[in-house]
mmCIF file of N, CA and C in Angstrom:
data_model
loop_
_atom_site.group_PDB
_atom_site.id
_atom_site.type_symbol
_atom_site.label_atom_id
_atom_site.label_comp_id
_atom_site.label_asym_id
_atom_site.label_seq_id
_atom_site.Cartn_x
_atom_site.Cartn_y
_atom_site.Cartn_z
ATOM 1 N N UNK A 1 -28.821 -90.782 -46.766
ATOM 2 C CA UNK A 1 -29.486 -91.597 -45.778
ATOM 3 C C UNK A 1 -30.622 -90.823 -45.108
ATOM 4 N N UNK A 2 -30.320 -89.733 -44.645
ATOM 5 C CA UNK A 2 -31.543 -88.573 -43.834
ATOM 6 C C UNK A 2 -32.459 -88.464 -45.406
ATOM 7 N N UNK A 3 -32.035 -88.141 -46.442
ATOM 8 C CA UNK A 3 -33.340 -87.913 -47.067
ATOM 9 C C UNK A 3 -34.353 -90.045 -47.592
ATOM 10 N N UNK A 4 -33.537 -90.961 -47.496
ATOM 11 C CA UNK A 4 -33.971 -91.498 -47.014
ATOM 12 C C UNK A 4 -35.424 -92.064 -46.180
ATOM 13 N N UNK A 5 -34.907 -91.863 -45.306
ATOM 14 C CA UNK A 5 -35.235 -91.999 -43.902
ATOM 15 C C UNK A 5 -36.459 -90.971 -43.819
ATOM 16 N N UNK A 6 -36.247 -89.830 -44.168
ATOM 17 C CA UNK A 6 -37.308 -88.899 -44.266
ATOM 18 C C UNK A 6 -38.621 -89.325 -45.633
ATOM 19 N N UNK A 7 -38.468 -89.743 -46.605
ATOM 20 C CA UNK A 7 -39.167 -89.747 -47.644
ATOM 21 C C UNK A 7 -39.968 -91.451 -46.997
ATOM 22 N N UNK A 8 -39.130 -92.040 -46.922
ATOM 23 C CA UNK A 8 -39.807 -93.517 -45.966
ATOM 24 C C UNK A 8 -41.420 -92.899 -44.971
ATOM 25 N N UNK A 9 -40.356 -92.032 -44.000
ATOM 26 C CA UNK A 9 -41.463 -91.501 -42.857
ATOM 27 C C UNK A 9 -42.497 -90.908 -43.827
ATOM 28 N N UNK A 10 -42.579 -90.135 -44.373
ATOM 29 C CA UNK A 10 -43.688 -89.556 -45.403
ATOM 30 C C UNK A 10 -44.473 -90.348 -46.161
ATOM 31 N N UNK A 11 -43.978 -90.929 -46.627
ATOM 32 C CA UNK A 11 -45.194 -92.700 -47.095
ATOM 33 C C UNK A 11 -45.453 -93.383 -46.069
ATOM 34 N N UNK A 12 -44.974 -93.673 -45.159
ATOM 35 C CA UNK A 12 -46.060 -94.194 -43.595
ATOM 36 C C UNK A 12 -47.066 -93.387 -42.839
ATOM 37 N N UNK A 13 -46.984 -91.746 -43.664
ATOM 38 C CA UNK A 13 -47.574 -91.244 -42.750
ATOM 39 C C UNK A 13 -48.622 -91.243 -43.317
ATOM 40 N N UNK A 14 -48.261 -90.882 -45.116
ATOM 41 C CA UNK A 14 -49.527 -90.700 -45.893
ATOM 42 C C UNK A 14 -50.069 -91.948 -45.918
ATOM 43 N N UNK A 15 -49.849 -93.392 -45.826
ATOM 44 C CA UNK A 15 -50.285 -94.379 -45.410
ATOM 45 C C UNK A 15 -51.697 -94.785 -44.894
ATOM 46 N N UNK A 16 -51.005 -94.037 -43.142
ATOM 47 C CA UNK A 16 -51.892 -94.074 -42.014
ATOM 48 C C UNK A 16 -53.158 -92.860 -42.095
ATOM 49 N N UNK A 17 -52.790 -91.882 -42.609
ATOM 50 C CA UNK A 17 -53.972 -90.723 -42.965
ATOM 51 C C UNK A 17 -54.641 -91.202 -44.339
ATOM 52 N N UNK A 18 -54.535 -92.046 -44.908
ATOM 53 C CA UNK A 18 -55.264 -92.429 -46.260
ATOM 54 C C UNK A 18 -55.842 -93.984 -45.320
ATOM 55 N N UNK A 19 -55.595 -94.264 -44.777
ATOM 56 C CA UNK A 19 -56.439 -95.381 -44.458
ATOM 57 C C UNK A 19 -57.366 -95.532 -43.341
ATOM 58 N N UNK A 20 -57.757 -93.880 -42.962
ATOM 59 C CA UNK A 20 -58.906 -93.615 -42.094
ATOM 60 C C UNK A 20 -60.095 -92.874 -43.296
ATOM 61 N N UNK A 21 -59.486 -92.852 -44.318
ATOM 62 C CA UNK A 21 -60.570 -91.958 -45.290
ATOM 63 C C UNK A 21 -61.426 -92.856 -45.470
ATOM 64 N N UNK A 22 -61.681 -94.227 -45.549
ATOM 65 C CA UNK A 22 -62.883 -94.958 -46.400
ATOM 66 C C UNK A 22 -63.780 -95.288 -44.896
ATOM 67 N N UNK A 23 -63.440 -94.803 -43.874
ATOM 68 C CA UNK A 23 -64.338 -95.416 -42.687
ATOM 69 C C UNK A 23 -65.334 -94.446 -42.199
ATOM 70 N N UNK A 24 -66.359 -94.736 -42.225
ATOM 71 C CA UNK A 24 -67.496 -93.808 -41.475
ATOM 72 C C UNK A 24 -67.254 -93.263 -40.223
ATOM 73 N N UNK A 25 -68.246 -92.069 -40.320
ATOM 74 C CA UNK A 25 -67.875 -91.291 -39.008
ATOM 75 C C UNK A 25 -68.528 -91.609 -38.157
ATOM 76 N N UNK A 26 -69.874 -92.557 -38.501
ATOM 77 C CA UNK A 26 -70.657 -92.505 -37.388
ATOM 78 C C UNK A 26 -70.927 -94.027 -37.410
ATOM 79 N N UNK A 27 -71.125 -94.365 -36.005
ATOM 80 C CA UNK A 27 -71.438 -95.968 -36.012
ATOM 81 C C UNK A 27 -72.860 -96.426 -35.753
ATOM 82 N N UNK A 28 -72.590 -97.530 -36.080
ATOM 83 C CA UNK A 28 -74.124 -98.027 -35.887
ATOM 84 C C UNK A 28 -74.510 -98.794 -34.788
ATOM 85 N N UNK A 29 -74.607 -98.395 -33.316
ATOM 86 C CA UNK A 29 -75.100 -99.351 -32.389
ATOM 87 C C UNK A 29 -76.333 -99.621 -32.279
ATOM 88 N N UNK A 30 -76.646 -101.071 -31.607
ATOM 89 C CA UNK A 30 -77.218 -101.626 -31.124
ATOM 90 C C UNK A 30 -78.651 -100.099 -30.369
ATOM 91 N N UNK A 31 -79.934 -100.423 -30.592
ATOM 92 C CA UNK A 31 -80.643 -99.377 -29.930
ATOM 93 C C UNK A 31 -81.109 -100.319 -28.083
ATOM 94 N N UNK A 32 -80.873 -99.547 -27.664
ATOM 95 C CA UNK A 32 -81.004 -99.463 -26.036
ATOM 96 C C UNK A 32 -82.552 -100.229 -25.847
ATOM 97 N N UNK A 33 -82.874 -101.314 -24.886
ATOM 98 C CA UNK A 33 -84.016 -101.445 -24.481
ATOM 99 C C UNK A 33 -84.486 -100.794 -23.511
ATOM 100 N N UNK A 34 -86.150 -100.615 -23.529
ATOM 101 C CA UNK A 34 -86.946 -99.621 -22.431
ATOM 102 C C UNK A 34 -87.795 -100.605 -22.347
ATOM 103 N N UNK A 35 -88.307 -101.741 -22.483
ATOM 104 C CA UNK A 35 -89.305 -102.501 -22.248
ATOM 105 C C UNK A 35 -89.584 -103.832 -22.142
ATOM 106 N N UNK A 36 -89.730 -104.313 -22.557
ATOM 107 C CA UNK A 36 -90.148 -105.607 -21.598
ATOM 108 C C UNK A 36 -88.832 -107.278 -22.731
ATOM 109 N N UNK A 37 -88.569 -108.248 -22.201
ATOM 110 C CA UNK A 37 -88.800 -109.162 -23.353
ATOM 111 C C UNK A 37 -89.680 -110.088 -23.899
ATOM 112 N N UNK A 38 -89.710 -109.988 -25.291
ATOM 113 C CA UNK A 38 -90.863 -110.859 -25.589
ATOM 114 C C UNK A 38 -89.947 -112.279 -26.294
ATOM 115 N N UNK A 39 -89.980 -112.942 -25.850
ATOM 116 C CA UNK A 39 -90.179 -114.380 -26.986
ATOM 117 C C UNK A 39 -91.059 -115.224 -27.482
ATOM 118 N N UNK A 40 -90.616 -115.322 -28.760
ATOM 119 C CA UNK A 40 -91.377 -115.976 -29.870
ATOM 120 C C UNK A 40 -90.739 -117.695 -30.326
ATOM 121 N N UNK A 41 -91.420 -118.354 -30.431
ATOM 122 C CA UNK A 41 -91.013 -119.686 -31.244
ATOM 123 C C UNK A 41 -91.684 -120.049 -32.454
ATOM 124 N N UNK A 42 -91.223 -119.892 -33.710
ATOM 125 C CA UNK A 42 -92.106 -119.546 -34.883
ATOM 126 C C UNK A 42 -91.510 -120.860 -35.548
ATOM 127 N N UNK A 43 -93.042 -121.931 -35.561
ATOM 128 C CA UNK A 43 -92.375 -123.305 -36.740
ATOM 129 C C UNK A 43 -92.368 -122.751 -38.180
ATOM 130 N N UNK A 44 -91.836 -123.772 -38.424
ATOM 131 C CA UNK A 44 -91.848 -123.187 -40.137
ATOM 132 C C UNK A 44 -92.074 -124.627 -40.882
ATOM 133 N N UNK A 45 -92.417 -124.778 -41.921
ATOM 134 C CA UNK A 45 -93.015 -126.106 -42.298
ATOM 135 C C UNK A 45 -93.122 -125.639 -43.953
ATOM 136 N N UNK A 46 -93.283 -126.767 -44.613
ATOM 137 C CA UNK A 46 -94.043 -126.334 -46.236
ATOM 138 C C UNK A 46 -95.127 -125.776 -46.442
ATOM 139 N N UNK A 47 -95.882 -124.839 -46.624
ATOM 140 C CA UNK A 47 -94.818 -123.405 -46.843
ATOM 141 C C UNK A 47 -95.617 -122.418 -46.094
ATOM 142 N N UNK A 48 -95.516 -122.896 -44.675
ATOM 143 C CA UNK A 48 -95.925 -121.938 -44.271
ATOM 144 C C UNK A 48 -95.244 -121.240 -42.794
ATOM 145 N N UNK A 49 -95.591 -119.985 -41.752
ATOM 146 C CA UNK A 49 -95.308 -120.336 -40.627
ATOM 147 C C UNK A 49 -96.392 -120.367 -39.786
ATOM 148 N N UNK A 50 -96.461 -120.699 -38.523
ATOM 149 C CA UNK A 50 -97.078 -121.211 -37.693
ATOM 150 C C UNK A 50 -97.420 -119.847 -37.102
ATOM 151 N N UNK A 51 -97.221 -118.756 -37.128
ATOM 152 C CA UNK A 51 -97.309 -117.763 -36.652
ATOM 153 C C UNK A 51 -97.561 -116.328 -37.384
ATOM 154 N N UNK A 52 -98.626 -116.049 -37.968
ATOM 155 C CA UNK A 52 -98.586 -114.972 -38.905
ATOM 156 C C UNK A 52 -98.523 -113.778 -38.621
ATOM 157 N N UNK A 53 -98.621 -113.344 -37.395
ATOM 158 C CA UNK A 53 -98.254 -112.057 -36.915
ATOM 159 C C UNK A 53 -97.367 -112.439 -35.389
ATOM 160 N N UNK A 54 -96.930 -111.739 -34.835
ATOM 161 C CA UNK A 54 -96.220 -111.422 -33.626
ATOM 162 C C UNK A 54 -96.614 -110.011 -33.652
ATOM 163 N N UNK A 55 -96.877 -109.485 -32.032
ATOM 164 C CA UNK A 55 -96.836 -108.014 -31.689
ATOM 165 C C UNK A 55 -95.935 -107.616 -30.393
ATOM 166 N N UNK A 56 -95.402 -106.434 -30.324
ATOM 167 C CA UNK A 56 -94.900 -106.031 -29.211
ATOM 168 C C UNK A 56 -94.673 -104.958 -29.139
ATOM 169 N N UNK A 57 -94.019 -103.841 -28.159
ATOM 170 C CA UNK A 57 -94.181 -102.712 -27.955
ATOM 171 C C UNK A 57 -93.455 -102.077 -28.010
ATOM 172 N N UNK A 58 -92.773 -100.572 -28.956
ATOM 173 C CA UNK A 58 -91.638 -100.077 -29.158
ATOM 174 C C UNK A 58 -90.442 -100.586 -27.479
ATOM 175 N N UNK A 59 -89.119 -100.443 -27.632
ATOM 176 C CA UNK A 59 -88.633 -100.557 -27.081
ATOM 177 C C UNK A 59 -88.591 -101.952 -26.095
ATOM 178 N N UNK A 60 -89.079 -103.163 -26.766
ATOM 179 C CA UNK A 60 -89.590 -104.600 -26.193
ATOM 180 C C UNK A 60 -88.286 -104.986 -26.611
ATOM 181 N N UNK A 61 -87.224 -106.047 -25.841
ATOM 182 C CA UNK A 61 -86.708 -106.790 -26.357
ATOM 183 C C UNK A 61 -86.845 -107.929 -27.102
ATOM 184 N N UNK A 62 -87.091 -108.010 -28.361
ATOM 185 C CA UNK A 62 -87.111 -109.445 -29.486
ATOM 186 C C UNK A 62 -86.646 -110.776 -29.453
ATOM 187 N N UNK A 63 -87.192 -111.591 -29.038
ATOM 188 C CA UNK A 63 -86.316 -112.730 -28.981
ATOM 189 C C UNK A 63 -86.914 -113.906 -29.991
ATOM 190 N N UNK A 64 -86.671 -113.957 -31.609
ATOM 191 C CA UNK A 64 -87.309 -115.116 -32.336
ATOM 192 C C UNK A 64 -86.146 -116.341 -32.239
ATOM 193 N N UNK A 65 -86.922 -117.526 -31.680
ATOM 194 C CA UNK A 65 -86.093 -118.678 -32.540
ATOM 195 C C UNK A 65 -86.965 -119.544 -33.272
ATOM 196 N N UNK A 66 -86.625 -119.936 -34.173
ATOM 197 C CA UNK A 66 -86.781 -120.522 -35.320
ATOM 198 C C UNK A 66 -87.462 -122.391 -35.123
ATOM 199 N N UNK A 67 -88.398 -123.073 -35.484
ATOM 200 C CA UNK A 67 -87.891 -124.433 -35.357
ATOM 201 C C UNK A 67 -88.418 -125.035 -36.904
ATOM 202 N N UNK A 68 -87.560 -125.606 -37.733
ATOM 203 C CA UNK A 68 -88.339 -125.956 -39.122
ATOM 204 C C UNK A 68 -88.834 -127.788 -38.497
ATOM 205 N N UNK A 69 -90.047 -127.000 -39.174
ATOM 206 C CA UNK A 69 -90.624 -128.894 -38.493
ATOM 207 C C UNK A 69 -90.874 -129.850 -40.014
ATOM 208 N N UNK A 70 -90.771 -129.404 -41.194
ATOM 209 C CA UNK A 70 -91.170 -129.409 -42.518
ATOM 210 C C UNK A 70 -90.121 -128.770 -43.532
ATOM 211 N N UNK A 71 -88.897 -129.302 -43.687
ATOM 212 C CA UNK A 71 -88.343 -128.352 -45.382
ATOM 213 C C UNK A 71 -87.404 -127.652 -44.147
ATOM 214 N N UNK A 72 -86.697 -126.866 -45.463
ATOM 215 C CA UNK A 72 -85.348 -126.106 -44.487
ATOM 216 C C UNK A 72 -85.796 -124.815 -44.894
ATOM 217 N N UNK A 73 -86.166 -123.887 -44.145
ATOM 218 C CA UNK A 73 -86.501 -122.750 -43.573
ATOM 219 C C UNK A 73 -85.402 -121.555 -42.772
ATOM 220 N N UNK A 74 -85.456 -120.054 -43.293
ATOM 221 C CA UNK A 74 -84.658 -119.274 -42.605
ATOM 222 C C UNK A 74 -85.691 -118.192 -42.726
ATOM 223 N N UNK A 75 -86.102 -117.636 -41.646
ATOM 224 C CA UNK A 75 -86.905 -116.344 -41.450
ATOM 225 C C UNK A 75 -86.324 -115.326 -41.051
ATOM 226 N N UNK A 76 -86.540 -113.966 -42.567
ATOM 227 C CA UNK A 76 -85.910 -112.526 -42.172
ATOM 228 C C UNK A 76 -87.041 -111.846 -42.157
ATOM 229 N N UNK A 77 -86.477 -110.386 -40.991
ATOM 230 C CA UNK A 77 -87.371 -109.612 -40.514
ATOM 231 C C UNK A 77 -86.667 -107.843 -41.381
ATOM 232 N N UNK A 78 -87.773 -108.036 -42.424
ATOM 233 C CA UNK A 78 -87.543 -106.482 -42.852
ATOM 234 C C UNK A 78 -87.540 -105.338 -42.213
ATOM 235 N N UNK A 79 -86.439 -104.352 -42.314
ATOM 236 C CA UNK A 79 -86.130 -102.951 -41.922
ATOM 237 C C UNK A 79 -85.717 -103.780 -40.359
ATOM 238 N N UNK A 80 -85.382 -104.468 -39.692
ATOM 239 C CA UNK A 80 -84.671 -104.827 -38.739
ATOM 240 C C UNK A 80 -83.359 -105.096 -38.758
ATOM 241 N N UNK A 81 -83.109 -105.824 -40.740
ATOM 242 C CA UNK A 81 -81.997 -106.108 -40.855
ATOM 243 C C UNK A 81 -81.025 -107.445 -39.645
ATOM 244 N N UNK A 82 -82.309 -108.488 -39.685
ATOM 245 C CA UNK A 82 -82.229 -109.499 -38.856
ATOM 246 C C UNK A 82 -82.584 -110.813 -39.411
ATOM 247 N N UNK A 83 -81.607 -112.060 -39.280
ATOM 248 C CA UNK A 83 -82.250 -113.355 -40.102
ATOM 249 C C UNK A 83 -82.271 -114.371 -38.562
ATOM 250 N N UNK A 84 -82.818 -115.339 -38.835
ATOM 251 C CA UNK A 84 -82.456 -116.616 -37.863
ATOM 252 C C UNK A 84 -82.856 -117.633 -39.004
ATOM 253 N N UNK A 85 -82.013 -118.728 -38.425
ATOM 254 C CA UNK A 85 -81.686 -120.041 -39.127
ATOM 255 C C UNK A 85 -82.593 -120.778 -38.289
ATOM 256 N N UNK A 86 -82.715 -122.023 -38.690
ATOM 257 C CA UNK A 86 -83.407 -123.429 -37.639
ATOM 258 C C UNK A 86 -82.537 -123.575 -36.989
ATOM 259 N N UNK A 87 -83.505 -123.947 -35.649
ATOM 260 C CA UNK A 87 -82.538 -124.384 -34.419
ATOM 261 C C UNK A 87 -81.928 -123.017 -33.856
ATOM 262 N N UNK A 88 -81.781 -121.439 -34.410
ATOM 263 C CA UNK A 88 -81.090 -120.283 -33.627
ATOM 264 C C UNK A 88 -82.456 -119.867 -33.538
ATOM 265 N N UNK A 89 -81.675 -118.789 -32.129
ATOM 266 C CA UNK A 89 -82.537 -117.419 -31.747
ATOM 267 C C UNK A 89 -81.890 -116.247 -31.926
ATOM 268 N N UNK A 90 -82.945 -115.405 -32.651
ATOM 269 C CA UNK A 90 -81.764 -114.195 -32.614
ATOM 270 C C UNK A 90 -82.785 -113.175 -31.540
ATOM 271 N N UNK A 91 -82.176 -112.120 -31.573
ATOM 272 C CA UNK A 91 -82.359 -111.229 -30.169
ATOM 273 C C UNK A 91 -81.919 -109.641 -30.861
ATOM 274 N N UNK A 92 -82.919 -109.238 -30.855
ATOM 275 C CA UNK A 92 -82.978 -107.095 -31.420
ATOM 276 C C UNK A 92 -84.019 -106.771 -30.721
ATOM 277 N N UNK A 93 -83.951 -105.504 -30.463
ATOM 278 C CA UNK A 93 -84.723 -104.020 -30.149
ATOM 279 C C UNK A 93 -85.391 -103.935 -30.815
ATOM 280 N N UNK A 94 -86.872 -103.493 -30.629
ATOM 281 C CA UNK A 94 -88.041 -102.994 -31.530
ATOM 282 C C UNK A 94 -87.930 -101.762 -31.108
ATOM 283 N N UNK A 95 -86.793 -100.871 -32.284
ATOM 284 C CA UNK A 95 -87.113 -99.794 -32.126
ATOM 285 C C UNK A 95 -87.780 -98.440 -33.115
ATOM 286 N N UNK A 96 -88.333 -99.341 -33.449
ATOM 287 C CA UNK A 96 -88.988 -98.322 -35.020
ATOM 288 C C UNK A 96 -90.626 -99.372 -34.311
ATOM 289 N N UNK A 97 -91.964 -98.042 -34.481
ATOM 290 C CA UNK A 97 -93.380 -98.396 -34.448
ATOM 291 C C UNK A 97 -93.183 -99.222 -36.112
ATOM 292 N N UNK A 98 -94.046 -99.721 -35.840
ATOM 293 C CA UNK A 98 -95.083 -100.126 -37.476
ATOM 294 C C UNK A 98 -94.917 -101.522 -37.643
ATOM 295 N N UNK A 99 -95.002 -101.643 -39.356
ATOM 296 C CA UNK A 99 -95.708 -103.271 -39.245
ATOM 297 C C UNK A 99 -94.673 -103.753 -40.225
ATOM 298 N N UNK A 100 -93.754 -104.226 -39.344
ATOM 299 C CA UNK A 100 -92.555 -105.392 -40.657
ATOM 300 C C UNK A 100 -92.743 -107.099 -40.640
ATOM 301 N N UNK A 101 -93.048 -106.954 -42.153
ATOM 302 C CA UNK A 101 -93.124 -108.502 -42.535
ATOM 303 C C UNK A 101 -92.041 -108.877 -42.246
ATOM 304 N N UNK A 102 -92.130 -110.223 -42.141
ATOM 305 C CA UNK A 102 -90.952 -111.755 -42.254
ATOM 306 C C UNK A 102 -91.345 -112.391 -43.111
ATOM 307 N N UNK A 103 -90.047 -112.969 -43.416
ATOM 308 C CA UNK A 103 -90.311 -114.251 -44.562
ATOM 309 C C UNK A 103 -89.172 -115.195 -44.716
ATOM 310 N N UNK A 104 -89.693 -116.073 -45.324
ATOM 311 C CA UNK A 104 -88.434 -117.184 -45.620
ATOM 312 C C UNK A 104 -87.621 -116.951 -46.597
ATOM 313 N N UNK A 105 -86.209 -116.825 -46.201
ATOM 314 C CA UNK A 105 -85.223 -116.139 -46.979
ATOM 315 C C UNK A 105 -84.311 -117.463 -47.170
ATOM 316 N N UNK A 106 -84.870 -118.533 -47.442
ATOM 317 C CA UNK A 106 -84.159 -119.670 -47.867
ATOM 318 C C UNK A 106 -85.348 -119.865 -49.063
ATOM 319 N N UNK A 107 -85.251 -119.757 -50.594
ATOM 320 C CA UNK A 107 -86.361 -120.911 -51.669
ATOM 321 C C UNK A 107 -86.575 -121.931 -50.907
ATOM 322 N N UNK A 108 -87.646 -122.209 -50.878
ATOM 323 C CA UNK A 108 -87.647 -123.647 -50.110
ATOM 324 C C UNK A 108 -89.116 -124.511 -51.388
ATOM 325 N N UNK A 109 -89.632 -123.688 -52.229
ATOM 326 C CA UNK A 109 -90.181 -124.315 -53.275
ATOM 327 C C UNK A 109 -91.212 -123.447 -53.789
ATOM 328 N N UNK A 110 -92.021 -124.011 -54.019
ATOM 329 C CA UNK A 110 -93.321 -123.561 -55.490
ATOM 330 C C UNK A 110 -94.060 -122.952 -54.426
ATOM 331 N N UNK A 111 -94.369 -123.011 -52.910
ATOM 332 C CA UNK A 111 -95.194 -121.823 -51.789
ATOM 333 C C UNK A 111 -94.456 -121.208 -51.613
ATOM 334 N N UNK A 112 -92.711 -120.656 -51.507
ATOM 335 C CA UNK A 112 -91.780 -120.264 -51.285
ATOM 336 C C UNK A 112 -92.266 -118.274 -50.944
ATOM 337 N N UNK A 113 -93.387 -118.223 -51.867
ATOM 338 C CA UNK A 113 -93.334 -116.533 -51.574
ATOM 339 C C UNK A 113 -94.912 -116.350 -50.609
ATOM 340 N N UNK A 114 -95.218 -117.837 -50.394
ATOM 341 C CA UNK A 114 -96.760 -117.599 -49.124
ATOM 342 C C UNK A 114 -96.361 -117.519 -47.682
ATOM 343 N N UNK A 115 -94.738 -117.361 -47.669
ATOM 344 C CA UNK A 115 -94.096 -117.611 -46.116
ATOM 345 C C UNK A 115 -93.874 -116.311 -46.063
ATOM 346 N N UNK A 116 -94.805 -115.409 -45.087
ATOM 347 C CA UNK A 116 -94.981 -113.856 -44.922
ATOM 348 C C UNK A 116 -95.875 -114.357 -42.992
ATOM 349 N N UNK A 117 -95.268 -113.185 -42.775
ATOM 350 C CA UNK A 117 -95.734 -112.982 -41.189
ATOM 351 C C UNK A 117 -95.434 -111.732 -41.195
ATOM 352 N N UNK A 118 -96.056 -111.012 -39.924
ATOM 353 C CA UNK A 118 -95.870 -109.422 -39.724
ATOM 354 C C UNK A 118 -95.305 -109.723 -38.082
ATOM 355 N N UNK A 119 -94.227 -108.648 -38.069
ATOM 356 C CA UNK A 119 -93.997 -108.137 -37.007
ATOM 357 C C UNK A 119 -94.880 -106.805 -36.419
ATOM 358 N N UNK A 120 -95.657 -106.206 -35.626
ATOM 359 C CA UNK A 120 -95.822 -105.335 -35.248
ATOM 360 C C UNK A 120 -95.308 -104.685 -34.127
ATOM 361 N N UNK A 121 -94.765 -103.775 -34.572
ATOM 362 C CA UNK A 121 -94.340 -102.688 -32.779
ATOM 363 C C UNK A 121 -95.287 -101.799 -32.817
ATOM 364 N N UNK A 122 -96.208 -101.548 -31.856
ATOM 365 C CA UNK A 122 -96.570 -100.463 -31.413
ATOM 366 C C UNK A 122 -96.367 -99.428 -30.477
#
């Protein structure tokens, strides 16, 4: 029964120490705002958006929402690792300078790759 009881405890333990191995050490938060918020309302239509650039200033809070006035439309923002749907707003940190396109990350047809906008942080 004790060896048991003991060999049990030893597979729960190796268990619990094998099931912290596949998790990262470091996490990924959210980056801190230092500056202002900006919001944006970007239509989207066949096949284009209504807005071909947006600018704002490292550390600006982001605020895009979406409205498709034309076709069903979803606009992602590269190296932000950020989408919004029609009808949402999503909300990130500009915390990297430079110039990231958006685009419509729904096919929406034969203009499907002329739906490009730039984000700029400076």
């Amino acid at each position: 029964m004790k060896k048991w009881f003991l060999m049990l405890s030893l597979v729960f333990a190796s268990i619990l120490v094998l099931s912290g191995c596949g998790e990262e050490a470091t996490s990924k938060e959210p980056a801190a705002s230092t500056g202002e918020v900006k919001e944006f309302t970007i239509k989207a239509s066949n096949f284009e958006f209504d807005q071909k650039e947006i600018k704002v200033n490292k550390g600006d809070t982001v605020k895009i929402t979406l409205e498709n006035t034309q076709g069903l439309h979803a606009l992602e923002v590269a190296g932000y690792d950020v989408e919004v749907k029609d009808g949402e707003t999503i909300t990130f940190v500009a915390s990297e300078t430079g110039e990231f396109e958006y685009i419509c990350s729904i096919m929406c047809g034969t203009g499907h790759n002329d739906m490009i906008g730039s984000l700029v942080v400076q």
